[in-house]
Coordinates of C-alpha atoms and ligand atoms in Angstrom, one line a residue:
X1 CA 12.2 -6.1 -25.8
X2 CA 13.9 -2.9 -27.2
X3 CA 11.7 0.3 -27.1
X4 CA 11.0 2.2 -30.2
X5 CA 13.1 5.3 -30.2
X6 CA 11.3 8.5 -28.9
X7 CA 11.4 11.2 -31.7
X8 CA 12.5 14.8 -31.1
X9 CA 10.6 17.7 -32.3
X10 CA 12.6 21.0 -32.3
X11 CA 10.5 24.0 -31.5
X12 CA 12.2 26.8 -33.2
X13 CA 9.9 29.8 -32.3
X14 CA 12.5 31.3 -29.9
X15 CA 14.9 31.8 -32.8
X16 CA 12.2 33.9 -34.4
X17 CA 11.7 35.6 -31.0
X18 CA 15.5 36.7 -31.3
X19 CA 15.0 37.9 -34.8
X20 CA 11.9 39.8 -34.1
X21 CA 13.6 41.6 -31.1
X22 CA 15.5 43.5 -33.9
X23 CA 13.5 43.0 -37.1
X24 CA 9.9 43.4 -36.2
X25 CA 8.2 44.7 -39.5
X26 CA 11.4 44.1 -41.5
X27 CA 12.0 40.5 -41.0
X28 CA 11.9 40.0 -44.7
X29 CA 15.1 42.1 -45.1
X30 CA 18.1 40.1 -46.6
X31 CA 20.1 41.1 -43.4
X32 CA 17.5 40.0 -40.9
X33 CA 19.1 37.4 -38.4
X34 CA 18.8 34.6 -37.5
X35 CA 17.8 33.2 -40.9
X36 CA 14.9 30.8 -39.9
X37 CA 15.4 28.4 -42.8
X38 CA 19.2 28.1 -42.3
X39 CA 18.5 27.7 -38.5
X40 CA 15.9 24.7 -39.5
X41 CA 18.2 23.1 -42.0
X42 CA 20.9 23.1 -39.1
X43 CA 18.4 21.7 -36.6
X44 CA 17.6 18.9 -39.2
X45 CA 21.3 18.2 -39.7
X46 CA 21.7 17.8 -35.9
X47 CA 19.0 15.1 -36.0
X48 CA 15.6 16.8 -35.6
X49 CA 13.0 14.3 -36.4
X50 CA 10.3 17.2 -36.7
X51 CA 10.2 21.0 -36.5
X52 CA 7.6 22.6 -34.7
X53 CA 6.4 26.3 -34.9
X54 CA 3.6 28.3 -33.2
X55 CA 1.8 30.6 -35.3
X56 CA 0.5 32.9 -32.7
X57 CA -2.5 35.2 -33.3
X58 CA -0.3 38.2 -32.3
X59 CA 2.5 36.9 -34.6
X60 CA 5.0 37.8 -31.9
X61 CA 7.7 35.4 -33.1
X62 CA 7.1 33.0 -36.2
X63 CA 5.6 34.9 -39.2
X64 CA 3.2 33.3 -42.0
X65 CA 5.8 33.5 -44.6
X66 CA 8.3 31.7 -42.2
X67 CA 6.0 29.0 -41.7
X68 CA 5.4 28.8 -45.7
X69 CA 9.2 28.6 -46.2
X70 CA 10.1 26.1 -43.5
X71 CA 7.1 23.8 -44.6
X72 CA 8.7 23.8 -48.2
X73 CA 12.2 22.8 -47.0
X74 CA 13.3 19.1 -48.0
X75 CA 13.0 16.7 -45.2
X76 CA 10.9 18.8 -42.8
X77 CA 8.1 17.2 -41.0
X78 CA 6.2 20.0 -39.8
X79 CA 4.1 20.3 -36.6
X80 CA 2.1 23.4 -36.6
X81 CA 0.9 24.5 -33.2
X82 CA -2.1 26.8 -33.4
X83 CA -5.2 28.0 -31.8
X84 CA -8.6 26.4 -32.3
X85 CA -9.9 29.1 -34.5
X86 CA -11.4 29.2 -38.0
X87 CA -8.7 31.6 -39.2
X88 CA -5.9 29.1 -38.2
X89 CA -8.0 26.0 -39.7
X90 CA -8.0 27.9 -42.9
X91 CA -4.4 28.5 -42.7
X92 CA -3.6 25.0 -41.9
X93 CA -5.8 23.7 -44.6
X94 CA -3.9 25.6 -47.1
X95 CA -0.5 24.8 -45.6
X96 CA -1.1 21.1 -44.9
X97 CA 1.6 20.3 -42.5
X98 CA 2.2 16.8 -41.3
X99 CA 0.5 17.6 -37.9
X100 CA -1.3 20.3 -36.1
X101 CA -1.3 20.5 -32.3
X102 CA -4.1 22.7 -30.9
X103 CA -3.1 24.7 -28.2
X104 CA -4.6 27.4 -25.9
X105 CA -3.7 30.9 -26.5
X106 CA -3.8 34.1 -24.6
X107 CA -2.2 37.3 -25.4
X108 CA -0.8 38.2 -22.1
X109 CA 1.2 34.8 -21.9
X110 CA 5.0 34.7 -22.8
X111 CA 4.7 31.3 -23.8
X112 CA 2.1 28.7 -23.9
X113 CA 1.1 28.1 -20.1
X114 CA -1.6 25.7 -19.5
X115 CA -3.3 22.9 -21.4
X116 CA -6.1 23.2 -23.8
X117 CA -9.5 22.7 -22.0
X118 CA -10.8 20.1 -24.4
X119 CA -13.6 18.9 -22.0
X120 CA -15.0 22.4 -21.7
X121 CA -15.2 23.1 -25.3
X122 CA -15.7 19.6 -26.6
X123 CA -17.9 20.6 -29.6
X124 CA -15.6 23.1 -30.9
X125 CA -12.5 21.0 -30.5
X126 CA -14.2 17.9 -32.1
X127 CA -15.4 20.0 -35.0
X128 CA -11.8 21.4 -35.5
X129 CA -10.3 18.1 -35.2
X130 CA -12.6 16.5 -37.8
X131 CA -11.9 19.3 -40.2
X132 CA -8.1 19.1 -39.9
X133 CA -8.3 15.3 -40.3
X134 CA -10.3 15.7 -43.5
X135 CA -7.4 17.8 -44.8
X136 CA -5.1 14.7 -44.1
X137 CA -3.4 16.4 -41.2
X138 CA -2.6 14.5 -38.1
X139 CA -4.3 16.1 -35.1
X140 CA -2.7 16.6 -31.5
X141 CA -4.3 18.2 -28.4
X142 CA -1.9 19.8 -26.0
X143 CA -3.4 19.1 -22.7
X144 CA -2.4 18.5 -19.0
X145 CA -2.1 15.1 -17.5
X146 CA -5.5 15.1 -16.3
X147 CA -7.9 12.3 -16.6
X148 CA -10.8 14.2 -17.8
X149 CA -9.0 15.9 -20.4
X150 CA -7.4 12.9 -21.9
X151 CA -10.8 11.0 -22.0
X152 CA -12.1 14.2 -23.7
X153 CA -9.4 14.2 -26.3
X154 CA -10.3 10.6 -27.0
X155 CA -13.9 11.5 -27.5
X156 CA -13.2 14.5 -29.8
X157 CA -11.4 12.0 -32.1
X158 CA -7.9 13.1 -32.0
X159 CA -5.4 10.5 -32.7
X160 CA -2.6 12.1 -30.6
X161 CA -2.2 14.0 -27.4
X162 CA 0.8 16.2 -26.3
X163 CA 1.0 15.9 -22.6
X164 CA 2.0 19.4 -20.8
X165 CA 5.1 18.8 -18.8
X166 CA 5.4 22.4 -17.5
X167 CA 4.4 21.7 -14.0
X168 CA 6.7 18.9 -13.7
X169 CA 9.5 21.1 -15.3
X170 CA 8.7 23.9 -12.9
X171 CA 8.8 21.7 -9.9
X172 CA 12.1 20.1 -11.1
X173 CA 14.5 19.4 -9.2
X174 CA 12.4 19.8 -6.0
X175 CA 10.5 17.0 -4.3
X176 CA 7.5 18.4 -5.7
X177 CA 8.4 17.1 -9.2
X178 CA 7.8 13.5 -8.2
X179 CA 3.9 13.7 -8.0
X180 CA 4.0 15.7 -11.2
X181 CA 6.0 13.0 -12.8
X182 CA 3.5 10.4 -11.3
X183 CA 0.7 12.3 -13.0
X184 CA 2.4 12.3 -16.3
X185 CA 3.1 8.7 -16.0
X186 CA -0.6 7.9 -15.2
X187 CA -1.7 10.1 -18.2
X188 CA 0.6 8.2 -20.5
X189 CA -0.8 4.8 -19.5
X190 CA -4.5 6.0 -19.7
X191 CA -3.9 7.5 -23.1
X192 CA -2.3 4.4 -24.3
X193 CA -5.3 2.4 -22.9
X194 CA -7.5 4.7 -24.9
X195 CA -5.5 4.2 -28.1
X196 CA -3.9 7.5 -28.2
X197 CA -0.3 8.3 -29.4
X198 CA 1.4 10.3 -26.6
X199 CA 3.8 13.2 -27.2
X200 CA 5.0 15.4 -24.5
X201 CA 6.4 18.8 -24.1
X202 CA 7.1 22.1 -22.5
X203 CA 10.0 23.0 -20.1
X204 CA 12.0 20.0 -21.0
X205 CA 15.7 20.5 -20.8
X206 CA 19.2 18.9 -20.7
X207 CA 18.8 18.2 -16.8
X208 CA 15.2 17.0 -16.5
X209 CA 15.2 14.8 -19.7
X210 CA 16.5 11.8 -17.7
X211 CA 13.2 11.9 -15.7
X212 CA 11.0 12.5 -18.7
X213 CA 12.6 9.5 -20.5
X214 CA 11.3 7.3 -17.5
X215 CA 7.7 7.8 -18.8
X216 CA 5.9 5.1 -20.5
X217 CA 4.7 4.9 -24.1
X218 CA 6.0 8.3 -25.3
X219 CA 6.2 8.8 -28.9
X220 CA 7.7 12.3 -29.4
X221 CA 9.2 15.0 -27.3
X222 CA 8.8 18.8 -28.3
X223 CA 11.6 20.9 -27.1
X224 CA 12.3 24.4 -27.8
X225 CA 13.5 26.7 -25.1
X226 CA 16.4 24.7 -23.9
X227 CA 17.6 23.7 -27.4
X228 CA 17.6 27.2 -28.8
X229 CA 19.3 28.6 -25.6
X230 CA 22.1 26.1 -25.7
X231 CA 22.5 26.7 -29.5
X232 CA 23.5 30.4 -28.7
X233 CA 26.9 28.7 -27.2
X234 CA 27.0 25.7 -29.3
X235 CA 25.1 26.2 -32.5
X236 CA 21.8 24.5 -33.2
X237 CA 23.3 21.4 -35.0
X238 CA 25.2 20.4 -31.9
X239 CA 22.5 21.5 -29.5
X240 CA 19.9 19.2 -31.3
X241 CA 22.5 16.5 -31.5
X242 CA 23.1 16.6 -27.6
X243 CA 19.5 16.4 -26.9
X244 CA 19.1 13.3 -29.5
X245 CA 21.7 11.5 -27.9
X246 CA 19.9 11.4 -24.8
X247 CA 16.7 10.1 -26.5
X248 CA 18.7 7.6 -28.7
X249 CA 20.3 6.1 -25.4
X250 CA 16.7 4.8 -24.8
X251 CA 16.4 2.8 -28.0
Ligands
PXP301 N1 4.8 22.0 -26.8 C1 4.0 23.1 -26.9 C2 2.5 22.6 -27.2 C3 4.4 24.3 -26.7 O1 3.5 25.2 -26.9 C4 5.6 24.6 -26.3 C5 6.2 26.0 -26.3 O2 5.6 26.7 -25.2 C6 6.5 23.5 -26.4 C7 6.1 22.2 -26.5 C8 7.9 23.7 -26.1 O3 8.2 24.2 -24.7 P1 9.6 24.7 -24.5 O4 9.9 25.7 -25.3 O5 9.6 25.1 -22.9 O6 10.6 23.6 -24.7

């Protein structure tokens, strides 16, 4: 039986990181580069199945107006990563993206570093999940491949989890990657048994993607840094198409 094709969500935050390095405070200027809506269109032309942005509390890369402009582009299925706060819930309810992924956020981290502690703040996550679902938004929780967190995600009522692949990616290609991959595999199986849709992301690149594709039941991969970095050499359309070709080989 053929497996359903794994979808590719492209996280474009680091294109915004590059723009903000020069145009912080003036990003709406006509000359501000790179232009994020043009970048998004090119990513879609390369075969991105979805576009992911993380509107951080400190607005270090993507800005509010970027998110609105990207959401309005034709053919964009937008996945908004955000912290579990009432201000972000208000933003999401207004925007109504196809999906929201709740992530932990701390000001010091360069990028999202650990998974959300769903078990430790079950009431808050459950309430936020309920509010977003009531607005017609699909809710995903970004968590480590940890049994307690996966079970808590199911209890919180989230239909989707995104498994944090960072520990595996950091260990790759040493032997220490194998137990991390095994943890991810067990997480995928448990999530499936609990009726959850399983996405995965963080640190996935053109080298470790082969190992990631051995994981069962994965619906979508969210990949940012590797694709945006490759785009500096090849352009985003080609960088996305190359990653997409790995995913379509599995179909
Ligand atoms: N998924 C989530 C929830 C993220 O926060 C990020 C960015 O840290 C990614 C996926 C993409 O990670 P990367 O940029 O390493 O591909």
